[in-house]
Every structure is written in C-alpha cells, then in structure tokens.
Amino acid sequence: MSGLSVILRREIRLALRHSTDSFMVVGFFVIAVVLFPFGVGPESNMLARIGPGVIWVAALLAAMLSMERLFQTDYEDGSLELLVLSPVPMELTVCAKVFVHWLTTGVPLILTAPLLALMMNVPFEAWPVMLASLALGTPVLSLIGAIGAALALGARRGGVLLSLLVLPLLIPVLIFAVGAIDAHLMGGGAKANLLLLGGVLLGALALAPWASAAALRQAVAS
Amino acid sequence: MNILHRFANPTRFQRLSKKIEPWVLVLMLLTMGSGLYFALFSSPVDYQQGHTVRIMYIHVPAAWMALFCYTAMAIAAAISLIWKHGLADIAVKATAPIGAAFTFLALVTGSLWGKPMWGTWWVWDARLTSVLVLFFLYLGYMALRDAFDDPARGAKSSAILVLVGFVNVPIIKFSVDWWNTLHQPASVIRMDGPTIHVDMLMPLLLMAFAFKFYYLWVMLVRIRQELMAQRIRALKHRQAIE
C-alpha cells in the first residue's frame, strides 16, 4: 500500500504546483455560464428554468478541458512507463490520478456552482439537489474522462478527439443530474434520479480504472 | 481456438471469401428484391398509419443492423485484443462505416416516419437519444482509429473504445422498457412471440435478412481490400528499404 500512497502524494504535490490549472477550469466554468444571460436574454424566469442545465453543461465542458493533461505530461516525460512497471497495479494508479483530478477540478466546480446558481436565479430549494447531483456526477466525469484521456494519448489533435470520444458517454450523467433537479422543482422528488446517478458512479468506479489501465499499458507498449 | 486461427491466415481467408461472396450477393439480391416488393406493394396498409407503415420495413431492419454491427465489432475487438488476431482487427475496421451508415439510416427513416405520426421530426426520448449516442460512438471509433501515426496503436486504442462503448447496446435495447418513451416497445423479438401480423412480419424479416447479407457482402469486399492495401504497404516498405 505504501507505493500507492507515494503515488497519491506525488499527484497531489504536482497538482498543487500546477494550481493554475484548477483556476483555469473554474474560470472557464464561470465564463461559459455567464455567456448564457447574454445569449438568451437576462429574463430571470427563463434563467431560473435553464440555470441548472446550463451549469451542468458548463461543468461537463470545463472538466473535459482539463482531462487532456491527466496522463499527457507523464506520457511525455516517460514517468508513465515507470508507473506501468511499478509494483502498484496500474488500476490503482489510475484511481489515484482520477481521485486527485477530481479534487483539483470536480471539487472547485462544486464550490463555484452556488455562486453561479445565484447569478442564474436558480431557486434556493433546488440548491441541495444541485450540489448532490454535482457531488455524485463530477467523479463520473473524471472516471470516464480518464478512459478517453488514456485512449487519445499521443493522438493527433488529442484534445478535440477526447471530447468526441467522451462527451457521448457522459450524456446519461447529464440526463440524470438535470432530471433530479427538475424533478425536485416540479415536486416529484429527486430520489430516483439521484439513485440512478449513484448507480452510474458505482458502475464507472468499477469499470473505468480497468479500461484506462488497459489503454495506458498499450500506449506505453507501442 | 483452432478454428479461430485457421482463418487468421490471409490467403486462406481470401480463398474462402472469394468462394462465398457470389452466393452472398445472390442471396442479398433475392431477399432484397422480394423484401422490397412485399414491403412496398404486397403488404397490407396499417389501419392507423396508412402507407407510412412501409417506412418501418427499412427503419426496423436498419436499427437492428445498427446494434448488430456494433455487437459484431465488440466481439471482433475482444478477439483482436485477447488473441492478437489480425483479421478480427480488420473486421472491426471494416464494420464501423457500415454500422455507422445503418445507424444513420435508422435515424433518418425514423425521423421521416416521426413527422407524420408523432408530429415532430425528433424527440429527446431514451431510444432516440441512445441511438444517437451509438452513432457518435461509431464516429468516435473511426476518428480514434485514424488519429495515430502508428496504425497498430490506433487499432488497439480504438478496440478498447469499442468495448467501453458496448455498455450502450443493452441500454438501447431495453430503453423502451425502462423508460416511458414515445418510441413503441419491441413487437417482434419478445418472450411471448411477435405481436405483429404475419403479412407484415414476412417483408420485415426478408428485409432484415437482405440487410444482413448486404453487410456480409460489403464486409467481405472491404476485408479483402484492406488485406490488399496492407500487402501493397508492405511491398512499398520493402522497396523503400532496398
């Protein structure tokens, strides 16, 4: 287990030293949401109606923006080869990297969301459900994004390709998350959608590390 | 395993495929011709849908093929990853554009049918959305496959993507049962037998077989063409070295 904690500590230290990455993700998130009042008009009822969906889509895109770098630097400087060769199973290494990625992008996104909800006039009673859906959903973005990042490693135009591969797979997350918020606002109760979202999270947690590790191994092998 | 590796030999495969190909073509033309005749002229008009029901004879087989092609790709991708089977990998590559075309056909015909029947070209229900995701998966596969300078890398990476995307196939199949969708539930492949009248079932099945044979035929042609392209690449490579 000590090998894993070394990797975890290395990832956290790297993330702290590149803290501008997190700020850029949050900056993109804020700007993308702020564009909408200009795009659809500042009418507060309409903003309240589309607010949760806009916040979720922007969070999804912001998380994608940071995904490309998840394995890229390790791949370029060769440390990925050492990680593959190390006694720590690659699946666990992927889990550690995904966890740190979530800490440095998912958590800042969750913390910024209330501010944006305020600006978008989202009713207060929807806030707990929105935050719960973000808490359950953002780890899935990191997990599934990791598969895409590992697959597109070393590809031409990797960033665009990554979005093309991963965004379709993330549509269920968006559906259940926004469904939960809408159902709560309509008075239907958010429980069913949140449970489905939790199910997606557990499924991704069980399967994504294996797929990413397989992709990383063959990226290093060739 | 022997049978799997027997046809990994390109020459043996090509000899066999040349023998099969004319038969597949004839079967395809027969089923397609009779299927289209029954579908367009000699099948009853639906009491609710009128003549628009005839769109179904293209739409439903195309949608089946969309799932069938992806499943075939996933199986071939698994075989190529596990046993490093060269032909399986070529089969994945050969199937992708065919599957994408069938998915596109299913989406377009569904949309054409939806306008007179549902009053809208498109609704965001679970079946339509998941099929759209399937279409994106096909496109993503083709993009990823071509994105690497090293073809072997692209082949492996995209094979993993195909396996990851396979989660979508059961979601498409059962989307009409799990959610309340505008799209009608299955009426042919169900536990208690088909609920569709035999006069409509026959052209539907004929068209389904026609599409299957079409797929088989195009795939054989594409695999042989890919094998030839590989051989040309190898020859050019050798020439460049000498």
mmCIF file of N, CA, C and O in Angstrom, chain B residues 176-226:
data_model
loop_
_atom_site.group_PDB
_atom_site.id
_atom_site.type_symbol
_atom_site.label_atom_id
_atom_site.label_comp_id
_atom_site.label_asym_id
_atom_site.label_seq_id
_atom_site.Cartn_x
_atom_site.Cartn_y
_atom_site.Cartn_z
ATOM 1 N N VAL B 176 -36.758 1.182 -24.284
ATOM 2 C CA VAL B 176 -38.210 1.321 -24.404
ATOM 3 C C VAL B 176 -38.946 0.633 -23.260
ATOM 4 O O VAL B 176 -40.118 0.895 -23.025
ATOM 5 N N ASP B 177 -38.262 -0.290 -22.557
ATOM 6 C CA ASP B 177 -38.910 -0.942 -21.408
ATOM 7 C C ASP B 177 -38.633 -0.200 -20.111
ATOM 8 O O ASP B 177 -39.459 -0.183 -19.205
ATOM 9 N N TRP B 178 -37.426 0.395 -20.013
ATOM 10 C CA TRP B 178 -37.039 1.025 -18.747
ATOM 11 C C TRP B 178 -37.669 2.394 -18.575
ATOM 12 O O TRP B 178 -37.953 2.828 -17.478
ATOM 13 N N TRP B 179 -37.830 3.113 -19.682
ATOM 14 C CA TRP B 179 -38.398 4.462 -19.583
ATOM 15 C C TRP B 179 -39.709 4.502 -20.336
ATOM 16 O O TRP B 179 -39.953 3.698 -21.229
ATOM 17 N N ASN B 180 -40.555 5.474 -19.969
ATOM 18 C CA ASN B 180 -41.764 5.719 -20.745
ATOM 19 C C ASN B 180 -41.385 6.530 -21.958
ATOM 20 O O ASN B 180 -41.182 7.733 -21.875
ATOM 21 N N THR B 181 -41.282 5.861 -23.101
ATOM 22 C CA THR B 181 -40.817 6.583 -24.268
ATOM 23 C C THR B 181 -41.947 6.742 -25.266
ATOM 24 O O THR B 181 -42.922 5.992 -25.249
ATOM 25 N N LEU B 182 -41.766 7.713 -26.163
ATOM 26 C CA LEU B 182 -42.694 7.881 -27.266
ATOM 27 C C LEU B 182 -42.522 6.732 -28.255
ATOM 28 O O LEU B 182 -43.451 6.287 -28.902
ATOM 29 N N HIS B 183 -41.278 6.252 -28.357
ATOM 30 C CA HIS B 183 -40.966 5.142 -29.246
ATOM 31 C C HIS B 183 -41.670 3.882 -28.746
ATOM 32 O O HIS B 183 -41.644 3.582 -27.564
ATOM 33 N N GLN B 184 -42.296 3.129 -29.675
ATOM 34 C CA GLN B 184 -43.046 1.953 -29.220
ATOM 35 C C GLN B 184 -42.109 0.809 -28.809
ATOM 36 O O GLN B 184 -41.003 0.702 -29.325
ATOM 37 N N PRO B 185 -42.582 -0.030 -27.842
ATOM 38 C CA PRO B 185 -41.741 -1.156 -27.410
ATOM 39 C C PRO B 185 -41.604 -2.227 -28.495
ATOM 40 O O PRO B 185 -42.278 -2.165 -29.518
ATOM 41 N N ALA B 186 -40.736 -3.195 -28.240
ATOM 42 C CA ALA B 186 -40.467 -4.247 -29.212
ATOM 43 C C ALA B 186 -41.737 -5.012 -29.539
ATOM 44 O O ALA B 186 -42.551 -5.291 -28.666
ATOM 45 N N SER B 187 -41.924 -5.356 -30.838
ATOM 46 C CA SER B 187 -43.096 -6.144 -31.192
ATOM 47 C C SER B 187 -42.725 -7.402 -31.957
ATOM 48 O O SER B 187 -43.577 -8.203 -32.259
ATOM 49 N N VAL B 188 -41.448 -7.599 -32.263
ATOM 50 C CA VAL B 188 -41.052 -8.804 -32.990
ATOM 51 C C VAL B 188 -40.267 -9.751 -32.077
ATOM 52 O O VAL B 188 -40.643 -10.908 -31.884
ATOM 53 N N ILE B 189 -39.168 -9.242 -31.487
ATOM 54 C CA ILE B 189 -38.346 -10.093 -30.625
ATOM 55 C C ILE B 189 -38.820 -9.916 -29.195
ATOM 56 O O ILE B 189 -38.424 -8.996 -28.499
ATOM 57 N N ARG B 190 -39.745 -10.780 -28.757
ATOM 58 C CA ARG B 190 -40.202 -10.722 -27.375
ATOM 59 C C ARG B 190 -40.471 -12.130 -26.881
ATOM 60 O O ARG B 190 -40.599 -13.063 -27.660
ATOM 61 N N MET B 191 -40.577 -12.237 -25.551
ATOM 62 C CA MET B 191 -40.695 -13.558 -24.935
ATOM 63 C C MET B 191 -41.951 -14.293 -25.406
ATOM 64 O O MET B 191 -41.922 -15.486 -25.635
ATOM 65 N N ASP B 192 -43.075 -13.572 -25.558
ATOM 66 C CA ASP B 192 -44.334 -14.249 -25.883
ATOM 67 C C ASP B 192 -44.616 -14.264 -27.385
ATOM 68 O O ASP B 192 -45.753 -14.362 -27.800
ATOM 69 N N GLY B 193 -43.558 -14.148 -28.183
ATOM 70 C CA GLY B 193 -43.731 -14.225 -29.632
ATOM 71 C C GLY B 193 -44.113 -12.887 -30.219
ATOM 72 O O GLY B 193 -44.541 -11.983 -29.499
ATOM 73 N N PRO B 194 -43.963 -12.752 -31.553
ATOM 74 C CA PRO B 194 -44.233 -11.469 -32.183
ATOM 75 C C PRO B 194 -45.702 -11.064 -32.078
ATOM 76 O O PRO B 194 -46.586 -11.924 -32.131
ATOM 77 N N THR B 195 -45.948 -9.759 -31.924
ATOM 78 C CA THR B 195 -47.324 -9.273 -31.858
ATOM 79 C C THR B 195 -47.712 -8.594 -33.163
ATOM 80 O O THR B 195 -48.684 -7.869 -33.213
ATOM 81 N N ILE B 196 -46.942 -8.875 -34.211
ATOM 82 C CA ILE B 196 -47.172 -8.187 -35.467
ATOM 83 C C ILE B 196 -47.745 -9.208 -36.435
ATOM 84 O O ILE B 196 -47.438 -10.397 -36.367
ATOM 85 N N HIS B 197 -48.657 -8.772 -37.314
ATOM 86 C CA HIS B 197 -49.338 -9.711 -38.203
ATOM 87 C C HIS B 197 -48.350 -10.316 -39.201
ATOM 88 O O HIS B 197 -47.390 -9.673 -39.607
ATOM 89 N N VAL B 198 -48.621 -11.557 -39.586
ATOM 90 C CA VAL B 198 -47.657 -12.295 -40.395
ATOM 91 C C VAL B 198 -47.438 -11.630 -41.752
ATOM 92 O O VAL B 198 -46.346 -11.671 -42.307
ATOM 93 N N ASP B 199 -48.471 -10.955 -42.308
ATOM 94 C CA ASP B 199 -48.309 -10.267 -43.595
ATOM 95 C C ASP B 199 -47.296 -9.138 -43.507
ATOM 96 O O ASP B 199 -46.690 -8.754 -44.505
ATOM 97 N N MET B 200 -47.150 -8.566 -42.314
ATOM 98 C CA MET B 200 -46.166 -7.506 -42.133
ATOM 99 C C MET B 200 -44.842 -8.084 -41.661
ATOM 100 O O MET B 200 -43.789 -7.528 -41.935
ATOM 101 N N LEU B 201 -44.944 -9.198 -40.931
ATOM 102 C CA LEU B 201 -43.723 -9.798 -40.392
ATOM 103 C C LEU B 201 -42.841 -10.332 -41.515
ATOM 104 O O LEU B 201 -41.619 -10.201 -41.463
ATOM 105 N N MET B 202 -43.479 -10.898 -42.565
ATOM 106 C CA MET B 202 -42.688 -11.542 -43.610
ATOM 107 C C MET B 202 -41.795 -10.544 -44.360
ATOM 108 O O MET B 202 -40.589 -10.761 -44.448
ATOM 109 N N PRO B 203 -42.354 -9.435 -44.897
ATOM 110 C CA PRO B 203 -41.442 -8.476 -45.551
ATOM 111 C C PRO B 203 -40.397 -7.924 -44.590
ATOM 112 O O PRO B 203 -39.252 -7.682 -44.997
ATOM 113 N N LEU B 204 -40.792 -7.760 -43.322
ATOM 114 C CA LEU B 204 -39.843 -7.232 -42.345
ATOM 115 C C LEU B 204 -38.645 -8.171 -42.191
ATOM 116 O O LEU B 204 -37.487 -7.754 -42.227
ATOM 117 N N LEU B 205 -38.951 -9.474 -42.055
ATOM 118 C CA LEU B 205 -37.855 -10.435 -41.890
ATOM 119 C C LEU B 205 -37.030 -10.554 -43.160
ATOM 120 O O LEU B 205 -35.807 -10.679 -43.114
ATOM 121 N N LEU B 206 -37.722 -10.506 -44.331
ATOM 122 C CA LEU B 206 -36.977 -10.558 -45.594
ATOM 123 C C LEU B 206 -35.997 -9.400 -45.691
ATOM 124 O O LEU B 206 -34.835 -9.572 -46.064
ATOM 125 N N MET B 207 -36.458 -8.202 -45.318
ATOM 126 C CA MET B 207 -35.580 -7.043 -45.362
ATOM 127 C C MET B 207 -34.438 -7.181 -44.362
ATOM 128 O O MET B 207 -33.301 -6.793 -44.632
ATOM 129 N N ALA B 208 -34.763 -7.762 -43.192
ATOM 130 C CA ALA B 208 -33.717 -7.955 -42.186
ATOM 131 C C ALA B 208 -32.628 -8.870 -42.735
ATOM 132 O O ALA B 208 -31.436 -8.582 -42.607
ATOM 133 N N PHE B 209 -33.051 -9.963 -43.406
ATOM 134 C CA PHE B 209 -32.055 -10.869 -43.989
ATOM 135 C C PHE B 209 -31.292 -10.177 -45.115
ATOM 136 O O PHE B 209 -30.081 -10.364 -45.261
ATOM 137 N N ALA B 210 -32.004 -9.378 -45.910
ATOM 138 C CA ALA B 210 -31.344 -8.667 -47.009
ATOM 139 C C ALA B 210 -30.241 -7.775 -46.459
ATOM 140 O O ALA B 210 -29.125 -7.743 -46.988
ATOM 141 N N PHE B 211 -30.541 -7.054 -45.364
ATOM 142 C CA PHE B 211 -29.538 -6.170 -44.784
ATOM 143 C C PHE B 211 -28.362 -6.968 -44.220
ATOM 144 O O PHE B 211 -27.213 -6.563 -44.335
ATOM 145 N N LYS B 212 -28.669 -8.129 -43.608
ATOM 146 C CA LYS B 212 -27.593 -8.972 -43.066
ATOM 147 C C LYS B 212 -26.653 -9.433 -44.180
ATOM 148 O O LYS B 212 -25.431 -9.372 -44.056
ATOM 149 N N PHE B 213 -27.274 -9.895 -45.300
ATOM 150 C CA PHE B 213 -26.446 -10.371 -46.414
ATOM 151 C C PHE B 213 -25.660 -9.221 -47.027
ATOM 152 O O PHE B 213 -24.508 -9.386 -47.435
ATOM 153 N N TYR B 214 -26.319 -8.048 -47.083
ATOM 154 C CA TYR B 214 -25.612 -6.879 -47.606
ATOM 155 C C TYR B 214 -24.378 -6.596 -46.756
ATOM 156 O O TYR B 214 -23.272 -6.372 -47.268
ATOM 157 N N TYR B 215 -24.574 -6.641 -45.439
ATOM 158 C CA TYR B 215 -23.460 -6.396 -44.518
ATOM 159 C C TYR B 215 -22.334 -7.397 -44.755
ATOM 160 O O TYR B 215 -21.161 -7.050 -44.863
ATOM 161 N N LEU B 216 -22.735 -8.682 -44.851
ATOM 162 C CA LEU B 216 -21.735 -9.737 -45.038
ATOM 163 C C LEU B 216 -20.956 -9.518 -46.330
ATOM 164 O O LEU B 216 -19.718 -9.618 -46.362
ATOM 165 N N TRP B 217 -21.699 -9.166 -47.383
ATOM 166 C CA TRP B 217 -21.075 -8.971 -48.690
ATOM 167 C C TRP B 217 -20.083 -7.806 -48.659
ATOM 168 O O TRP B 217 -18.916 -7.955 -49.039
ATOM 169 N N VAL B 218 -20.563 -6.644 -48.159
ATOM 170 C CA VAL B 218 -19.689 -5.467 -48.114
ATOM 171 C C VAL B 218 -18.492 -5.742 -47.217
ATOM 172 O O VAL B 218 -17.369 -5.337 -47.524
ATOM 173 N N MET B 219 -18.717 -6.481 -46.117
ATOM 174 C CA MET B 219 -17.603 -6.721 -45.210
ATOM 175 C C MET B 219 -16.536 -7.593 -45.875
ATOM 176 O O MET B 219 -15.346 -7.329 -45.742
ATOM 177 N N LEU B 220 -16.986 -8.636 -46.608
ATOM 178 C CA LEU B 220 -16.002 -9.485 -47.294
ATOM 179 C C LEU B 220 -15.187 -8.657 -48.281
ATOM 180 O O LEU B 220 -13.959 -8.770 -48.341
ATOM 181 N N VAL B 221 -15.872 -7.802 -49.040
ATOM 182 C CA VAL B 221 -15.166 -6.959 -50.016
ATOM 183 C C VAL B 221 -14.178 -6.048 -49.294
ATOM 184 O O VAL B 221 -13.005 -5.927 -49.688
ATOM 185 N N ARG B 222 -14.636 -5.427 -48.199
ATOM 186 C CA ARG B 222 -13.780 -4.470 -47.501
ATOM 187 C C ARG B 222 -12.583 -5.151 -46.844
ATOM 188 O O ARG B 222 -11.492 -4.602 -46.813
ATOM 189 N N ILE B 223 -12.807 -6.360 -46.320
ATOM 190 C CA ILE B 223 -11.683 -7.055 -45.687
ATOM 191 C C ILE B 223 -10.633 -7.416 -46.729
ATOM 192 O O ILE B 223 -9.429 -7.230 -46.532
ATOM 193 N N ARG B 224 -11.114 -7.900 -47.901
ATOM 194 C CA ARG B 224 -10.138 -8.269 -48.923
ATOM 195 C C ARG B 224 -9.368 -7.049 -49.412
ATOM 196 O O ARG B 224 -8.168 -7.092 -49.639
ATOM 197 N N GLN B 225 -10.109 -5.935 -49.539
ATOM 198 C CA GLN B 225 -9.461 -4.702 -49.987
ATOM 199 C C GLN B 225 -8.425 -4.246 -48.960
ATOM 200 O O GLN B 225 -7.328 -3.822 -49.317
ATOM 201 N N GLU B 226 -8.765 -4.383 -47.670
ATOM 202 C CA GLU B 226 -7.830 -3.963 -46.621
ATOM 203 C C GLU B 226 -6.589 -4.863 -46.617
ATOM 204 O O GLU B 226 -5.464 -4.393 -46.450
#
